[in-house]
Amino acid sequence: MAKKRIKAVTITGIWSKLVRELDDYTCQVCHKSFRHDPGFLDASHHIPRAHGATKWELDNGSSKCRKCHGEMDRQPLEHIEWIKNRLGEERYEALRMKGTQPMKMTDKDRRELAASLRKQLKEAQERNRDLHSRKLA
């Protein structure tokens, strides 16, 4: 029996949750927490998703509230500088260069990527749960 194909939209959804969880549901620009209202927090791609090979790289995302996300989109040069400050020049350049490459993934690659992202998401959720329960204690 053939294994079910993992759709790109499924991987993107897992990636999005993971990016926001890694940032503890906090806008990385204005530092406002959206833990109790995550619908107003976007997992923003630094290099556009259309550039393929960087679509699901964790370095290619950060959590931004809708307001900051919109402001960054309207100020591309400032956004690039913000990304460089976040990642460092070397990681930014590596990400930018990878974004010029086409993404070729087999069904097996997609399944493995989805499994890896799910595992990382579970670990991040557990870390944040522990962190927040210690803050309440």
Coordinates of N, CA and C in Angstrom, one line a residue:
M1 N 0.8 -1.2 0.0 CA 0.0 0.0 0.0 C 0.9 1.2 0.0
A2 N 0.6 2.2 -0.9 CA 1.4 3.4 -1.0 C 1.1 4.3 0.2
K3 N 2.2 5.0 0.7 CA 2.0 5.9 1.8 C 1.3 7.2 1.2
K4 N 0.6 7.8 2.1 CA -0.2 9.0 1.7 C 0.8 10.2 1.6
R5 N 0.6 11.0 0.5 CA 1.5 12.1 0.3 C 1.2 13.2 1.3
I6 N 2.3 13.8 1.8 CA 2.2 14.9 2.7 C 2.0 16.2 1.9
K7 N 1.0 17.0 2.1 CA 0.8 18.2 1.3 C 1.6 19.3 1.8
A8 N 2.0 20.2 0.9 CA 2.8 21.4 1.3 C 2.1 22.2 2.4
V9 N 0.7 22.3 2.2 CA 0.0 23.1 3.2 C 0.1 22.5 4.6
T10 N 0.2 21.2 4.7 CA 0.3 20.6 6.0 C 1.7 20.9 6.6
I11 N 2.7 20.8 5.8 CA 4.1 21.1 6.3 C 4.1 22.6 6.7
T12 N 3.5 23.5 5.9 CA 3.6 24.9 6.2 C 2.8 25.2 7.5
G13 N 1.7 24.5 7.8 CA 1.0 24.7 9.0 C 1.8 24.2 10.2
I14 N 2.5 23.1 10.1 CA 3.4 22.7 11.2 C 4.5 23.7 11.4
W15 N 5.2 24.1 10.3 CA 6.3 25.1 10.4 C 5.8 26.3 11.1
S16 N 4.6 26.8 10.7 CA 4.1 28.0 11.3 C 3.9 27.9 12.8
K17 N 3.3 26.8 13.2 CA 3.1 26.6 14.7 C 4.4 26.5 15.4
L18 N 5.4 25.8 14.8 CA 6.7 25.7 15.4 C 7.4 27.0 15.5
V19 N 7.4 27.9 14.5 CA 8.0 29.2 14.5 C 7.5 30.0 15.7
R20 N 6.1 30.0 15.8 CA 5.5 30.8 16.8 C 5.8 30.2 18.2
E21 N 5.8 28.9 18.3 CA 6.2 28.3 19.6 C 7.6 28.6 20.0
L22 N 8.5 28.5 19.0 CA 9.9 28.8 19.3 C 10.1 30.2 19.8
D23 N 9.3 31.1 19.3 CA 9.3 32.5 19.7 C 8.4 32.8 20.9
D24 N 7.9 31.7 21.5 CA 7.0 31.8 22.7 C 5.8 32.7 22.5
Y25 N 5.3 32.6 21.2 CA 4.1 33.4 20.9 C 4.3 34.9 21.2
T26 N 5.5 35.4 20.9 CA 5.8 36.8 21.2 C 6.3 37.4 19.9
C27 N 5.8 38.6 19.5 CA 6.2 39.3 18.4 C 7.7 39.6 18.6
Q28 N 8.5 39.3 17.6 CA 10.0 39.5 17.7 C 10.4 40.9 17.4
V29 N 9.4 41.8 17.0 CA 9.7 43.2 16.7 C 9.3 44.0 17.9
C30 N 8.0 44.0 18.3 CA 7.6 44.8 19.4 C 7.6 44.1 20.8
H31 N 7.8 42.8 20.7 CA 8.0 41.9 21.9 C 6.7 41.8 22.7
K32 N 5.5 42.0 22.1 CA 4.3 41.8 22.8 C 3.9 40.3 22.7
S33 N 3.4 39.8 23.8 CA 3.0 38.4 23.9 C 1.6 38.2 23.3
F34 N 1.5 37.1 22.5 CA 0.2 36.8 21.9 C -0.1 35.3 22.3
R35 N 0.4 34.8 23.4 CA 0.2 33.5 23.9 C -1.3 33.2 24.0
H36 N -2.0 34.2 24.6 CA -3.5 34.0 24.8 C -4.3 34.5 23.7
D37 N -3.7 35.0 22.6 CA -4.5 35.5 21.4 C -3.6 35.2 20.2
P38 N -3.2 33.9 19.9 CA -2.3 33.7 18.8 C -2.8 34.0 17.4
G39 N -4.1 34.2 17.3 CA -4.6 34.5 15.9 C -4.1 35.8 15.4
F40 N -3.5 36.7 16.2 CA -3.0 38.0 15.7 C -1.5 37.9 15.5
L41 N -0.9 36.7 15.6 CA 0.5 36.6 15.5 C 0.8 35.7 14.2
D42 N 1.6 36.2 13.3 CA 2.0 35.5 12.1 C 3.3 34.9 12.2
A43 N 3.5 33.7 11.6 CA 4.8 33.2 11.3 C 5.3 33.7 10.0
S44 N 6.1 34.7 10.0 CA 6.5 35.5 8.9 C 7.8 34.9 8.2
H45 N 7.7 34.7 6.9 CA 8.9 34.3 6.1 C 9.8 35.5 5.8
H46 N 11.1 35.3 6.0 CA 12.0 36.4 5.7 C 12.2 36.4 4.1
I47 N 12.5 35.2 3.6 CA 12.7 35.0 2.2 C 11.3 34.5 1.7
P48 N 10.7 35.1 0.8 CA 9.3 34.6 0.4 C 9.2 33.1 0.1
R49 N 8.1 32.6 0.4 CA 7.8 31.1 0.3 C 8.0 30.7 -1.2
A50 N 7.7 31.6 -2.1 CA 7.8 31.2 -3.5 C 9.3 30.9 -3.9
H51 N 10.2 31.2 -3.1 CA 11.6 30.9 -3.4 C 12.0 29.5 -3.0
G52 N 11.0 28.7 -2.7 CA 11.2 27.3 -2.6 C 12.0 26.7 -1.5
A53 N 13.3 26.6 -1.8 CA 14.2 25.9 -0.9 C 14.3 26.4 0.5
T54 N 13.9 27.6 0.8 CA 13.9 28.1 2.1 C 12.5 28.1 2.8
K55 N 11.5 27.6 2.1 CA 10.1 27.7 2.6 C 10.0 27.2 4.0
W56 N 10.6 26.1 4.4 CA 10.4 25.5 5.7 C 11.6 25.5 6.5
E57 N 12.6 26.4 6.2 CA 13.8 26.5 7.0 C 13.4 27.3 8.3
L58 N 13.8 26.9 9.4 CA 13.4 27.7 10.7 C 14.1 29.0 10.7
D59 N 15.3 29.1 10.1 CA 16.0 30.5 10.1 C 15.2 31.4 9.2
N60 N 14.3 30.9 8.4 CA 13.5 31.7 7.4 C 12.2 32.2 8.1
G61 N 12.1 32.1 9.3 CA 10.8 32.6 9.9 C 11.0 33.2 11.3
S62 N 10.1 34.1 11.6 CA 10.0 34.7 12.9 C 8.5 35.1 13.2
S63 N 8.2 35.2 14.4 CA 6.8 35.6 14.8 C 6.7 37.1 14.8
K64 N 5.7 37.6 14.1 CA 5.4 39.0 14.1 C 3.9 39.2 14.2
C65 N 3.6 40.2 15.0 CA 2.1 40.6 15.1 C 1.7 41.2 13.8
R66 N 0.4 41.2 13.6 CA 0.0 41.7 12.3 C 0.4 43.1 12.0
K67 N 0.5 44.0 13.0 CA 0.9 45.3 12.8 C 2.4 45.4 12.4
C68 N 3.2 44.7 13.1 CA 4.7 44.7 12.8 C 5.0 44.0 11.5
H69 N 4.2 43.0 11.2 CA 4.4 42.2 9.9 C 4.1 43.2 8.7
G70 N 3.0 43.9 8.8 CA 2.7 44.9 7.8 C 3.7 46.0 7.6
E71 N 4.1 46.5 8.8 CA 5.1 47.6 8.7 C 6.4 47.1 8.1
M72 N 6.9 45.9 8.5 CA 8.1 45.3 7.9 C 7.9 45.1 6.4
D73 N 6.8 44.6 5.9 CA 6.5 44.4 4.5 C 6.6 45.7 3.7
R74 N 6.2 46.8 4.4 CA 6.2 48.1 3.7 C 7.6 48.8 3.7
Q75 N 8.6 48.2 4.5 CA 9.9 48.8 4.6 C 11.0 47.7 4.4
P76 N 11.1 47.2 3.1 CA 11.9 46.1 2.8 C 13.4 46.2 3.2
L77 N 14.0 47.4 3.0 CA 15.4 47.6 3.4 C 15.6 47.5 4.9
E78 N 14.7 48.1 5.7 CA 14.7 48.0 7.1 C 14.5 46.5 7.6
H79 N 13.6 45.8 6.9 CA 13.3 44.4 7.2 C 14.6 43.6 7.0
I80 N 15.3 43.8 5.9 CA 16.5 43.0 5.6 C 17.5 43.3 6.7
E81 N 17.7 44.5 7.2 CA 18.6 44.8 8.3 C 18.2 44.2 9.6
W82 N 16.9 44.1 9.8 CA 16.3 43.5 11.0 C 16.7 42.0 11.0
I83 N 16.5 41.4 9.8 CA 16.8 39.9 9.7 C 18.3 39.7 9.9
K84 N 19.1 40.5 9.3 CA 20.6 40.4 9.5 C 20.9 40.5 10.9
N85 N 20.3 41.4 11.7 CA 20.6 41.6 13.1 C 20.1 40.3 13.9
R86 N 19.0 39.8 13.4 CA 18.5 38.6 14.1 C 19.3 37.3 13.9
L87 N 19.7 37.1 12.6 CA 20.4 35.9 12.2 C 21.9 36.1 12.2
G88 N 22.4 37.3 12.0 CA 23.8 37.5 11.7 C 24.0 37.5 10.2
E89 N 25.0 38.2 9.7 CA 25.2 38.4 8.3 C 25.5 37.0 7.6
E90 N 26.3 36.2 8.2 CA 26.6 34.9 7.5 C 25.4 34.0 7.4
R91 N 24.6 33.8 8.4 CA 23.4 33.0 8.3 C 22.4 33.6 7.3
Y92 N 22.3 34.9 7.3 CA 21.4 35.6 6.4 C 21.8 35.3 5.0
E93 N 23.1 35.5 4.7 CA 23.6 35.3 3.3 C 23.4 33.8 2.9
A94 N 23.6 32.9 3.8 CA 23.4 31.5 3.5 C 21.9 31.2 3.1
L95 N 21.0 31.8 3.9 CA 19.6 31.7 3.7 C 19.2 32.3 2.4
R96 N 19.7 33.5 2.1 CA 19.4 34.2 0.9 C 19.9 33.4 -0.4
M97 N 21.1 32.8 -0.3 CA 21.6 32.0 -1.4 C 20.8 30.7 -1.6
K98 N 20.4 30.1 -0.5 CA 19.6 28.9 -0.6 C 18.3 29.2 -1.2
G99 N 17.7 30.4 -1.0 CA 16.5 30.9 -1.6 C 16.5 31.0 -3.1
T100 N 17.7 31.0 -3.6 CA 17.8 31.1 -5.1 C 17.7 29.7 -5.7
Q101 N 17.8 28.6 -4.9 CA 17.8 27.3 -5.4 C 16.3 26.7 -5.5
P102 N 16.1 25.9 -6.5 CA 14.7 25.3 -6.5 C 14.6 24.2 -5.4
M103 N 13.4 23.9 -5.0 CA 13.3 22.9 -4.0 C 12.7 21.7 -4.7
K104 N 13.5 20.6 -4.5 CA 13.0 19.3 -5.1 C 12.9 18.3 -3.9
M105 N 11.7 17.9 -3.6 CA 11.5 17.0 -2.5 C 10.7 15.8 -3.0
T106 N 11.1 14.6 -2.6 CA 10.3 13.4 -2.9 C 9.2 13.3 -1.8
D107 N 8.3 12.4 -2.0 CA 7.3 12.1 -1.0 C 7.9 11.7 0.4
K108 N 9.0 10.9 0.3 CA 9.7 10.5 1.4 C 10.3 11.7 2.2
D109 N 10.9 12.6 1.4 CA 11.5 13.8 2.0 C 10.5 14.6 2.7
R110 N 9.3 14.7 2.1 CA 8.2 15.5 2.8 C 7.7 14.8 4.1
R111 N 7.6 13.5 4.0 CA 7.2 12.8 5.3 C 8.2 13.0 6.4
E112 N 9.5 12.9 6.0 CA 10.6 13.0 7.0 C 10.6 14.4 7.5
L113 N 10.4 15.4 6.7 CA 10.4 16.8 7.1 C 9.3 17.0 8.1
A114 N 8.1 16.6 7.7 CA 6.9 16.8 8.5 C 7.1 16.1 9.9
A115 N 7.7 14.9 9.9 CA 7.9 14.2 11.2 C 8.9 15.0 12.0
S116 N 10.0 15.5 11.4 CA 11.0 16.3 12.1 C 10.4 17.5 12.7
L117 N 9.6 18.3 11.9 CA 9.0 19.5 12.4 C 8.0 19.2 13.5
R118 N 7.2 18.1 13.4 CA 6.3 17.7 14.5 C 7.0 17.4 15.8
K119 N 8.2 16.7 15.7 CA 9.0 16.4 16.8 C 9.5 17.7 17.5
Q120 N 10.0 18.6 16.7 CA 10.5 19.8 17.2 C 9.4 20.7 17.8
L121 N 8.2 20.6 17.2 CA 7.1 21.3 17.8 C 6.7 20.8 19.2
K122 N 6.7 19.5 19.3 CA 6.3 18.9 20.6 C 7.3 19.2 21.6
E123 N 8.6 19.2 21.3 CA 9.7 19.6 22.2 C 9.6 21.0 22.6
A124 N 9.3 21.9 21.7 CA 9.2 23.3 22.0 C 8.0 23.6 22.9
Q125 N 6.9 22.9 22.6 CA 5.6 23.0 23.4 C 5.9 22.6 24.9
E126 N 6.6 21.5 25.0 CA 7.0 21.0 26.4 C 7.9 21.9 27.1
R127 N 8.9 22.5 26.4 CA 9.8 23.5 27.0 C 9.0 24.7 27.5
N128 N 8.1 25.2 26.6 CA 7.3 26.4 27.0 C 6.3 26.1 28.1
R129 N 5.7 24.9 28.1 CA 4.8 24.5 29.2 C 5.6 24.5 30.5
D130 N 6.8 23.9 30.5 CA 7.6 23.9 31.7 C 8.0 25.3 32.2
L131 N 8.4 26.1 31.2 CA 8.8 27.5 31.5 C 7.6 28.2 32.2
H132 N 6.5 28.2 31.6 CA 5.3 28.9 32.1 C 4.8 28.4 33.4
S133 N 4.9 27.0 33.6 CA 4.4 26.5 34.9 C 5.4 26.9 36.0
R134 N 6.7 27.0 35.7 CA 7.6 27.5 36.7 C 7.4 29.0 37.1
K135 N 7.0 29.8 36.0 CA 6.7 31.2 36.3 C 5.5 31.3 37.2
L136 N 4.5 30.4 37.1 CA 3.3 30.5 37.9 C 3.5 30.0 39.3
A137 N 4.5 29.1 39.5 CA 4.8 28.5 40.8 C 5.4 29.5 41.8

